[in-house]
Short mmCIF file of C-alpha atoms in Angstrom, two decimals:
data_model
loop_
_atom_site.label_atom_id
_atom_site.label_comp_id
_atom_site.label_asym_id
_atom_site.label_seq_id
_atom_site.Cartn_x
_atom_site.Cartn_y
_atom_site.Cartn_z
CA UNK A 201 -31.85 0.46 55.23
CA UNK A 202 -30.43 2.38 57.46
CA UNK A 203 -27.50 4.88 56.31
CA UNK A 204 -24.61 3.04 58.06
CA UNK A 205 -26.37 -0.84 57.06
CA UNK A 206 -25.82 0.76 53.33
CA UNK A 207 -22.59 2.19 53.88
CA UNK A 208 -21.03 -1.39 55.50
CA UNK A 209 -22.89 -3.50 52.84
CA UNK A 210 -20.31 -2.57 50.05
CA UNK A 211 -22.93 -1.50 47.68
CA UNK A 212 -21.06 2.09 47.45
CA UNK A 213 -17.77 0.04 46.66
CA UNK A 214 -19.27 -1.38 43.57
CA UNK A 215 -21.47 1.85 42.24
CA UNK A 216 -18.37 3.90 42.78
CA UNK A 217 -16.36 1.27 40.25
CA UNK A 218 -19.33 0.87 38.00
CA UNK A 219 -19.72 -2.68 38.74
CA UNK A 220 -23.29 -2.69 38.90
CA UNK A 221 -26.44 -3.48 36.51
CA UNK A 222 -27.86 0.23 35.06
CA UNK A 223 -30.75 -0.32 36.85
CA UNK A 224 -28.75 -0.29 40.65
CA UNK A 225 -26.36 2.29 39.65
CA UNK A 226 -30.01 4.72 39.20
CA UNK A 227 -30.95 3.70 42.37
CA UNK A 228 -27.99 4.25 44.17
CA UNK A 229 -27.75 7.92 42.66
CA UNK A 230 -31.09 7.91 44.00
CA UNK A 231 -30.35 7.04 46.73
CA UNK A 232 -26.85 9.17 47.47
CA UNK A 233 -28.76 12.04 46.31
CA UNK A 234 -31.03 12.17 49.27
CA UNK A 235 -28.54 11.47 51.71
CA UNK A 236 -25.86 13.61 52.20
CA UNK A 237 -23.87 11.17 54.79
CA UNK A 238 -24.12 8.56 51.51
CA UNK A 239 -22.70 11.29 48.98
CA UNK A 240 -19.83 12.17 51.76
CA UNK A 241 -19.02 8.41 51.90
CA UNK A 242 -18.96 8.26 48.47
CA UNK A 243 -16.27 10.78 47.77
CA UNK A 244 -14.26 9.48 50.05
CA UNK A 245 -14.07 6.12 48.58
CA UNK A 246 -14.07 7.76 44.92
CA UNK A 247 -11.05 9.94 46.69
CA UNK A 248 -8.92 6.90 48.09
CA UNK A 249 -9.04 4.81 44.84
CA UNK A 250 -8.20 7.87 42.78
CA UNK A 251 -5.27 8.03 45.31
CA UNK A 252 -4.57 4.45 44.78
CA UNK A 253 -4.61 4.30 41.41
CA UNK A 254 -2.64 7.37 40.94
CA UNK A 255 0.24 5.51 42.56
CA UNK A 256 0.36 3.04 39.76
CA UNK A 257 0.85 6.12 37.13
CA UNK A 258 4.23 6.59 36.15
CA UNK A 259 4.92 10.09 35.33
CA UNK A 260 3.04 11.53 31.97
CA UNK A 261 5.08 13.23 29.32
CA UNK A 262 4.54 16.68 29.48
CA UNK A 263 3.48 17.29 26.19
CA UNK A 264 0.72 15.29 26.53
CA UNK A 265 -1.69 18.14 28.60
CA UNK A 266 -0.49 20.49 25.84
CA UNK A 267 -1.59 18.03 22.92
CA UNK A 268 -5.40 17.07 24.74
CA UNK A 269 -6.38 20.54 25.72
CA UNK A 270 -5.08 21.26 21.51
CA UNK A 271 -7.05 18.87 20.29
CA UNK A 272 -10.35 19.39 22.24
CA UNK A 273 -9.82 22.76 20.86
CA UNK A 274 -9.92 21.69 17.53
CA UNK A 275 -13.16 19.66 17.80
CA UNK A 276 -14.77 22.04 19.85
CA UNK A 277 -14.18 24.48 16.29
CA UNK A 278 -14.85 21.65 14.08
CA UNK A 279 -18.38 22.19 12.66
CA UNK A 280 -19.84 17.97 12.71
CA UNK A 281 -23.57 19.19 11.44
CA UNK A 282 -23.51 18.31 7.92
CA UNK A 283 -26.44 21.00 7.54
CA UNK A 284 -24.24 23.43 8.25
CA UNK A 285 -24.75 26.50 5.99
CA UNK A 286 -21.98 26.91 3.62
CA UNK A 287 -18.76 28.27 5.44
CA UNK A 288 -15.39 29.70 5.02
CA UNK A 289 -14.19 25.95 4.92
CA UNK A 290 -16.64 24.69 3.00
CA UNK A 291 -15.96 27.58 0.35
CA UNK A 292 -12.30 26.71 0.70
CA UNK A 293 -13.21 22.79 -0.03
CA UNK A 294 -14.93 23.85 -2.94
CA UNK A 295 -12.20 26.07 -4.77
CA UNK A 296 -10.01 22.90 -4.12
CA UNK A 297 -12.48 20.35 -5.50
CA UNK A 298 -12.58 22.50 -8.84
CA UNK A 299 -9.02 22.73 -8.74
CA UNK A 300 -8.80 19.55 -8.63
CA UNK A 301 -11.27 19.35 -11.22
CA UNK A 302 -9.62 22.07 -13.51
CA UNK A 303 -6.12 19.90 -13.09
CA UNK A 304 -7.76 16.95 -13.84
CA UNK A 305 -9.18 17.84 -17.54
CA UNK A 306 -5.84 19.40 -17.87
CA UNK A 307 -3.91 16.12 -17.23
CA UNK A 308 -6.70 14.22 -19.01
CA UNK A 309 -6.02 16.71 -22.43
CA UNK A 310 -2.02 16.31 -21.67
CA UNK A 311 -2.54 12.28 -21.31
CA UNK A 312 -4.89 12.34 -24.44
CA UNK A 313 -2.53 14.34 -26.23
CA UNK A 314 0.61 11.91 -25.30
CA UNK A 315 -1.28 9.11 -26.55
CA UNK A 316 -2.42 10.54 -30.17
CA UNK A 317 1.76 11.54 -30.29
CA UNK A 318 2.56 7.74 -28.99
CA UNK A 319 -0.60 6.04 -31.71
CA UNK A 320 1.45 8.05 -34.58
CA UNK A 321 4.84 6.97 -33.53
CA UNK A 322 3.66 3.54 -33.44
CA UNK A 323 2.20 4.23 -36.86
CA UNK A 324 5.48 5.54 -38.03
CA UNK A 325 7.10 2.44 -36.83
CA UNK A 326 4.60 -0.02 -37.94
CA UNK A 327 5.61 1.30 -41.35
CA UNK A 328 9.25 1.28 -41.04
CA UNK A 329 8.95 -2.35 -39.70
CA UNK A 330 6.76 -3.08 -42.70
CA UNK A 331 10.14 -2.13 -45.02
CA UNK A 332 12.31 -3.44 -43.09
CA UNK A 333 10.63 -6.28 -43.65
CA UNK A 334 10.23 -5.88 -47.21
CA UNK A 335 13.89 -5.35 -47.35
CA UNK A 336 14.64 -8.61 -45.12
CA UNK A 337 12.62 -10.44 -48.05
CA UNK A 338 14.01 -9.36 -50.79
CA UNK A 339 17.42 -9.78 -49.31
CA UNK A 340 16.73 -13.28 -48.39
CA UNK A 341 15.59 -14.04 -51.94
CA UNK A 342 19.03 -12.44 -53.10
CA UNK A 343 20.91 -14.32 -50.84
CA UNK A 344 18.66 -17.49 -51.74
CA UNK A 345 19.44 -17.32 -55.31
CA UNK A 346 23.35 -16.25 -54.77
CA UNK A 347 23.31 -19.49 -52.92
CA UNK A 348 21.73 -21.30 -55.46
CA UNK A 349 23.91 -19.82 -57.69
CA UNK A 350 27.14 -20.55 -55.90
CA UNK A 351 26.17 -24.04 -55.25
CA UNK A 352 26.06 -24.24 -59.25
CA UNK A 353 29.20 -22.71 -59.72
CA UNK A 354 31.07 -24.96 -57.33
CA UNK A 355 29.65 -28.06 -58.89
CA UNK A 356 33.00 -30.28 -60.56
CA UNK A 357 30.57 -30.69 -63.67
CA UNK A 358 30.30 -26.51 -64.06
CA UNK A 359 32.67 -25.16 -66.87
CA UNK A 360 33.60 -21.83 -66.93
CA UNK A 361 33.98 -20.09 -70.21
CA UNK A 362 35.47 -16.81 -70.58
CA UNK A 363 34.20 -14.30 -73.61
CA UNK A 364 36.56 -11.91 -74.79
CA UNK A 365 36.28 -9.15 -76.49
CA UNK A 366 36.15 -9.64 -80.50
CA UNK A 367 36.99 -5.89 -81.09
CA UNK A 368 33.43 -3.99 -80.68
CA UNK A 369 34.60 -2.73 -77.17
CA UNK A 370 38.03 -2.99 -75.98
CA UNK A 371 38.04 -5.10 -72.75
CA UNK A 372 34.65 -6.26 -72.57
CA UNK A 373 34.45 -9.82 -71.06
CA UNK A 374 31.75 -11.92 -70.07
CA UNK A 375 31.96 -15.37 -67.89
CA UNK A 376 29.64 -18.38 -68.72
CA UNK A 377 29.24 -21.34 -65.99
CA UNK A 378 27.46 -24.19 -67.76
CA UNK A 379 26.58 -27.12 -65.54
CA UNK A 380 26.56 -30.27 -68.05
CA UNK A 381 24.80 -32.08 -65.78
CA UNK A 382 21.93 -29.99 -65.35
CA UNK A 383 22.31 -27.93 -68.33
CA UNK A 384 21.87 -24.55 -66.68
CA UNK A 385 23.40 -21.54 -67.71
CA UNK A 386 24.41 -18.45 -65.76
CA UNK A 387 26.68 -15.55 -67.16
CA UNK A 388 28.12 -12.90 -65.07
CA UNK A 389 28.01 -9.82 -67.18
CA UNK A 390 29.73 -7.54 -65.17
CA UNK A 391 32.60 -6.75 -66.97
CA UNK A 392 30.20 -5.38 -70.25
CA UNK A 393 28.93 -1.55 -70.38
CA UNK A 394 25.54 -0.81 -70.49
CA UNK A 395 23.75 -1.25 -73.05
CA UNK A 396 22.32 1.94 -74.92
CA UNK A 397 18.78 2.82 -75.17
CA UNK A 398 16.30 0.66 -76.70
CA UNK A 399 19.20 -2.23 -76.98
CA UNK A 400 19.64 -5.19 -75.23
CA UNK A 401 22.50 -8.08 -74.55
CA UNK A 402 21.43 -11.54 -75.95
CA UNK A 403 23.31 -14.63 -75.44
CA UNK A 404 24.19 -17.33 -77.93
CA UNK A 405 25.37 -20.79 -77.82
CA UNK A 406 26.90 -22.57 -81.15
CA UNK A 407 26.85 -26.12 -81.41
CA UNK A 408 29.21 -25.50 -83.94
CA UNK A 409 31.09 -22.71 -85.17
CA UNK A 410 31.70 -23.87 -88.61
CA UNK A 411 29.51 -23.88 -90.02
CA UNK A 412 28.23 -21.01 -87.73
CA UNK A 413 25.26 -22.69 -86.15
CA UNK A 414 23.74 -20.16 -82.92
CA UNK A 415 20.63 -20.73 -80.58
CA UNK A 416 19.21 -18.07 -79.06
CA UNK A 417 19.79 -18.60 -74.83
CA UNK A 418 17.92 -15.41 -74.05
CA UNK A 419 18.27 -11.58 -73.25
CA UNK A 420 19.66 -9.88 -70.33
CA UNK A 421 17.02 -7.88 -69.13
CA UNK A 422 17.18 -5.41 -66.81
CA UNK A 423 21.30 -5.09 -67.28
CA UNK A 424 21.42 -1.17 -65.62
CA UNK A 425 19.46 -2.25 -62.62
CA UNK A 426 20.85 -5.75 -61.77
CA UNK A 427 23.87 -5.07 -59.25
CA UNK A 428 25.50 -8.21 -59.84
CA UNK A 429 24.90 -8.26 -63.27
CA UNK A 430 24.49 -12.23 -63.11
CA UNK A 431 21.76 -13.60 -65.25
CA UNK A 432 20.47 -17.16 -65.95
CA UNK A 433 19.85 -18.17 -68.99
CA UNK A 434 18.24 -21.05 -71.16
CA UNK A 435 20.04 -23.93 -70.84
CA UNK A 436 21.43 -26.27 -73.08
CA UNK A 437 23.16 -29.75 -73.34
CA UNK A 438 25.78 -29.01 -75.73
CA UNK A 439 27.64 -26.00 -77.16
CA UNK A 440 31.07 -25.58 -78.66
CA UNK A 441 30.94 -21.94 -77.56
CA UNK A 442 29.17 -18.60 -76.61
CA UNK A 443 28.60 -15.52 -77.82
CA UNK A 444 27.16 -11.80 -76.37
CA UNK A 445 25.69 -9.50 -79.09
CA UNK A 446 23.82 -6.15 -78.86
CA UNK A 447 20.10 -6.59 -80.04
CA UNK A 448 17.27 -4.65 -80.32
CA UNK A 449 15.11 -4.51 -77.42
CA UNK A 450 13.13 -7.89 -77.12
CA UNK A 451 15.88 -9.64 -79.10
CA UNK A 452 16.54 -11.22 -82.66
CA UNK A 453 15.93 -14.39 -83.94
CA UNK A 454 19.36 -14.56 -85.14
CA UNK A 455 22.45 -12.55 -83.95
CA UNK A 456 23.55 -9.89 -85.30
CA UNK A 457 27.17 -10.34 -86.00
CA UNK A 458 28.13 -6.45 -86.72
CA UNK A 459 27.22 -6.18 -83.04
CA UNK A 460 29.29 -9.39 -81.55
CA UNK A 461 30.76 -8.26 -78.25
CA UNK A 462 32.18 -11.17 -76.90
CA UNK A 463 32.66 -14.46 -77.73
CA UNK A 464 34.26 -17.79 -76.15
CA UNK A 465 34.87 -21.49 -76.70
CA UNK A 466 34.35 -24.12 -74.61
CA UNK A 467 37.34 -25.85 -73.80
CA UNK B 90 -4.61 24.80 40.40
CA UNK B 91 -5.83 25.36 44.39
CA UNK B 92 -9.59 26.16 43.00
CA UNK B 93 -9.51 22.96 40.84
CA UNK B 94 -10.58 21.55 44.07
CA UNK B 95 -12.88 23.46 45.40
CA UNK B 96 -15.16 23.00 42.22
CA UNK B 97 -18.11 20.54 43.07
CA UNK B 98 -18.62 17.54 40.66
CA UNK B 99 -22.23 19.28 39.55
CA UNK B 100 -20.53 22.13 38.31
CA UNK B 101 -17.92 20.56 36.29
CA UNK B 102 -20.40 18.48 34.55
CA UNK B 103 -22.20 21.53 34.00
CA UNK B 104 -19.15 22.98 32.38
CA UNK B 105 -18.41 19.75 30.29
CA UNK B 106 -22.12 19.58 29.23
CA UNK B 107 -21.37 23.45 28.06
CA UNK B 108 -18.12 22.56 26.17
CA UNK B 109 -16.22 25.49 28.46
CA UNK B 110 -12.94 24.77 27.32
CA UNK B 111 -11.80 25.53 30.57
CA UNK B 112 -13.20 22.28 31.81
CA UNK B 113 -10.68 19.63 29.95
CA UNK B 114 -7.73 21.77 31.81
CA UNK B 115 -9.52 20.93 35.01
CA UNK B 116 -10.64 17.78 34.21
CA UNK B 117 -6.79 16.60 33.17
CA UNK B 118 -5.57 18.55 36.55
CA UNK B 119 -7.54 16.16 38.65
CA UNK B 120 -8.28 13.08 37.27
CA UNK B 121 -5.25 12.21 34.36
CA UNK B 122 -2.92 10.96 37.12
CA UNK B 123 -5.71 8.20 38.53
CA UNK B 124 -6.90 7.46 34.64
CA UNK B 125 -3.30 7.24 33.64
CA UNK B 126 -2.47 4.55 36.55
CA UNK B 127 -6.01 2.58 35.58
CA UNK B 128 -4.64 2.50 31.99
CA UNK B 129 -1.08 2.04 32.61
CA UNK B 130 -2.05 -1.03 35.09
CA UNK B 131 -3.89 -2.72 32.35
CA UNK B 132 -1.64 -2.07 29.65
CA UNK B 133 1.83 -1.35 31.55
CA UNK B 134 3.28 0.20 28.55
CA UNK B 135 3.88 4.12 28.76
CA UNK B 136 3.65 5.00 24.93
CA UNK B 137 0.23 3.13 24.54
CA UNK B 138 -0.82 4.33 27.58
CA UNK B 139 -0.44 8.11 26.92
CA UNK B 140 -2.12 7.29 23.49
CA UNK B 141 -5.35 5.77 25.43
CA UNK B 142 -5.01 8.81 28.07
CA UNK B 143 -5.07 11.42 25.04
CA UNK B 144 -7.97 9.10 23.42
CA UNK B 145 -9.68 8.74 26.87
CA UNK B 146 -10.19 12.77 27.17
CA UNK B 147 -11.35 13.24 24.01
CA UNK B 148 -13.80 11.06 24.06
CA UNK B 149 -14.38 12.50 27.37
CA UNK B 150 -14.89 15.80 25.69
CA UNK B 151 -16.86 14.56 22.78
CA UNK B 152 -19.18 12.53 24.46
CA UNK B 153 -19.91 15.03 27.26
CA UNK B 154 -23.63 14.94 26.13
CA UNK B 155 -23.93 10.86 27.24
CA UNK B 156 -22.78 11.38 30.81
CA UNK B 157 -25.84 10.79 32.81
CA UNK B 158 -25.29 11.74 36.31
CA UNK B 159 -28.24 9.42 37.11
CA UNK B 160 -26.30 6.55 36.16
CA UNK B 161 -23.25 7.43 38.21
CA UNK B 162 -20.90 9.83 39.40
CA UNK B 163 -18.56 11.70 36.52
CA UNK B 164 -15.54 9.70 37.32
CA UNK B 165 -17.34 6.60 37.09
CA UNK B 166 -18.15 7.64 34.02
CA UNK B 167 -14.56 8.47 32.56
CA UNK B 168 -12.97 5.87 34.79
CA UNK B 169 -15.36 3.37 32.79
CA UNK B 170 -14.29 4.83 29.65
CA UNK B 171 -10.37 4.41 30.68
CA UNK B 172 -10.58 1.27 31.79
CA UNK B 173 -13.09 -0.02 28.25
CA UNK B 174 -10.02 1.53 26.12
CA UNK B 175 -7.23 0.24 28.10
CA UNK B 176 -8.87 -3.32 27.72
CA UNK B 177 -9.56 -2.82 23.90
CA UNK B 178 -6.26 -2.37 23.86
CA UNK B 179 -5.07 -5.68 25.08
CA UNK B 180 -7.08 -7.43 22.14
CA UNK B 181 -5.82 -5.47 19.60
CA UNK B 182 -2.67 -7.25 17.33
CA UNK B 183 -0.25 -4.61 18.32
CA UNK B 184 -0.46 -5.23 21.41
CA UNK B 185 -0.64 -9.09 21.46
CA UNK B 186 2.23 -8.84 19.36
CA UNK B 187 4.64 -7.05 22.02
CA UNK B 188 3.72 -10.01 24.42
CA UNK B 189 2.02 -8.17 26.79
CA UNK B 190 -1.50 -9.62 26.81
CA UNK B 191 -2.99 -10.41 30.17
CA UNK B 192 -5.14 -12.86 30.74
CA UNK B 193 -8.07 -11.45 32.30
CA UNK B 194 -9.74 -15.17 33.35
CA UNK B 195 -6.60 -14.94 35.13
CA UNK B 196 -6.51 -11.62 36.15
CA UNK B 197 -2.77 -10.80 37.33
CA UNK B 198 -2.74 -10.12 41.27
CA UNK B 199 -1.10 -7.10 41.84
CA UNK B 200 1.08 -8.90 44.19
CA UNK B 201 2.84 -10.50 41.19
CA UNK B 202 3.08 -6.98 39.65
CA UNK B 203 4.70 -5.42 42.54
CA UNK B 204 7.36 -8.48 42.37
CA UNK B 205 7.63 -8.28 38.67
CA UNK B 206 10.63 -5.78 37.94
CA UNK B 207 8.36 -4.31 34.95
CA UNK B 208 6.80 -2.12 37.42
CA UNK B 209 7.95 1.51 36.76
CA UNK B 210 5.86 3.45 38.92
CA UNK B 211 5.69 4.88 42.21
CA UNK B 212 7.11 1.46 42.85
CA UNK B 213 8.24 2.11 46.62
CA UNK B 214 4.78 3.90 47.44
CA UNK B 215 2.62 0.69 46.17
CA UNK B 216 4.97 -2.27 47.34
CA UNK B 217 4.31 -0.38 50.91
CA UNK B 218 0.46 -0.15 50.60
CA UNK B 219 0.70 -3.53 48.99
CA UNK B 220 2.12 -4.76 51.98
CA UNK B 221 0.13 -3.56 54.62
CA UNK B 222 -3.01 -4.85 52.60
CA UNK B 223 -4.17 -8.50 52.68
CA UNK B 224 -3.44 -10.18 49.27
CA UNK B 225 -6.99 -10.94 48.78
CA UNK B 226 -8.32 -7.35 49.37
CA UNK B 227 -5.41 -6.08 46.69
CA UNK B 228 -6.90 -8.41 44.25
CA UNK B 229 -10.28 -7.43 44.85
CA UNK B 230 -9.63 -3.79 44.23
CA UNK B 231 -7.83 -4.95 41.02
CA UNK B 232 -10.66 -7.16 39.66
CA UNK B 233 -13.55 -4.99 40.69
CA UNK B 234 -11.87 -1.71 40.03
CA UNK B 235 -8.89 -1.80 37.47
CA UNK B 236 -10.02 -4.64 35.26
CA UNK B 237 -14.27 -3.45 35.11
CA UNK B 238 -15.71 -6.77 36.26
CA UNK B 239 -19.40 -6.35 37.64
CA UNK B 240 -19.44 -7.68 41.12
CA UNK B 241 -21.29 -10.68 39.69
CA UNK B 242 -18.88 -11.21 37.39
CA UNK B 243 -16.24 -10.97 40.04
CA UNK B 244 -18.24 -13.59 42.60
CA UNK B 245 -18.01 -16.18 39.76
CA UNK B 246 -14.45 -14.92 38.89
CA UNK B 247 -13.16 -15.54 42.47
CA UNK B 248 -15.34 -18.13 43.05
CA UNK B 249 -16.80 -16.25 46.06
CA UNK B 250 -20.43 -15.28 47.26
CA UNK B 251 -21.83 -12.06 45.92
CA UNK B 252 -22.36 -11.03 49.49
CA UNK B 253 -18.29 -11.58 50.15
CA UNK B 254 -17.43 -9.67 46.98
CA UNK B 255 -19.05 -6.99 48.52
CA UNK B 256 -17.71 -6.75 51.68
CA UNK B 257 -14.41 -7.53 50.88
CA UNK B 258 -14.26 -4.36 48.58
CA UNK B 259 -15.91 -3.06 51.44
CA UNK B 260 -13.36 -3.92 53.45
CA UNK B 261 -10.46 -3.20 51.09
CA UNK B 262 -11.83 0.27 50.65
CA UNK B 263 -11.62 1.38 54.16
CA UNK B 264 -7.97 0.08 54.43
CA UNK B 265 -7.15 2.22 51.24
CA UNK B 266 -8.81 5.28 52.82
CA UNK B 267 -6.79 4.25 55.89
CA UNK B 268 -3.30 4.39 54.66
CA UNK B 269 -3.82 6.77 52.02
CA UNK B 270 -6.00 9.29 53.14
#
């Protein structure tokens, strides 16, 4: 192909645009390298397109060039080969790694200690919870028994018998609640003094005062420890009077009359 | 800057392959506006185009080893990098969300572009030039140079015989040479 025909074919325009196959590109390069005329034509075409492309370019930010040159320098100085022997940078990276390791260990120890302390706290709270639960259970029991007592006392069939002092201890007093329907007996002994060591109060009910026929209604055990000092006694369906005597621990078969504290007749 | 014009392509390639730091400056001075024109022609977005131009130069710098003078001119190699970066960007979500996608199958004619208010380039210069260029010549440059179609793809796209694509491109570039140079 003659040079002018080559130029007129439009192949060089395609070559500058990169619009040919790889083989065609290689072929044209060879041809150009053999002909100064072709080479000059290619340069003209390139310049023409470059000038045309420039017309499409708005002004570029002034900072972009510096940024590109800086990035280029950074790439040039950054070792990319992984087999590079240790450099200052690698030492820095190792140092940093070690620093992170130490920091990590320290953090783990701190976390462990925090965890231990938290576990201890949990144990304390759990034991406190147990105590509260026990307390609550006791209170619930107390409440239930008080409710039961209250229910018993407010019954119309419940008689209230005041037991007054018979001179042994001035001002001593007790109140017996006796439900004649259920036969249940409760005694409020809160106005009695605490019994001396080795002694216990004992409640009696009498089916007759003359002749005196007392029956054991039970001992008021655990008097000192009892907060409200209300005691349930053995039930009866007939009684004309109630009395409380002080007896040796464990109670007596028959009342010790010298130690009669309070006495009250059923009205 | 005056001396950058005197440097031959062979010298430029040698400096680039040797990673001579001066070459990036020379390349930027010589080619940045043309490459930016190509990228901006495709993306029509200043910020995105500048990002791609930076990427383009870094790619040129990093991949200098891969440039093979047997397969084409240095400018052609750089043009391909710039064009590919720009065209890849049109396929990104960010770009599509901006509603700036250009359908390459119906490549926007540069005439439409000139008439569009979006054109913020050297408007008067381009507009005058386009008026002188026949629509078909502007279109062939658009497809072959800016959009990066191969001659066979362009023939198929424009429904023209391959010979016509070549001669029309030849005519278009000849007109450009006459008007610009």
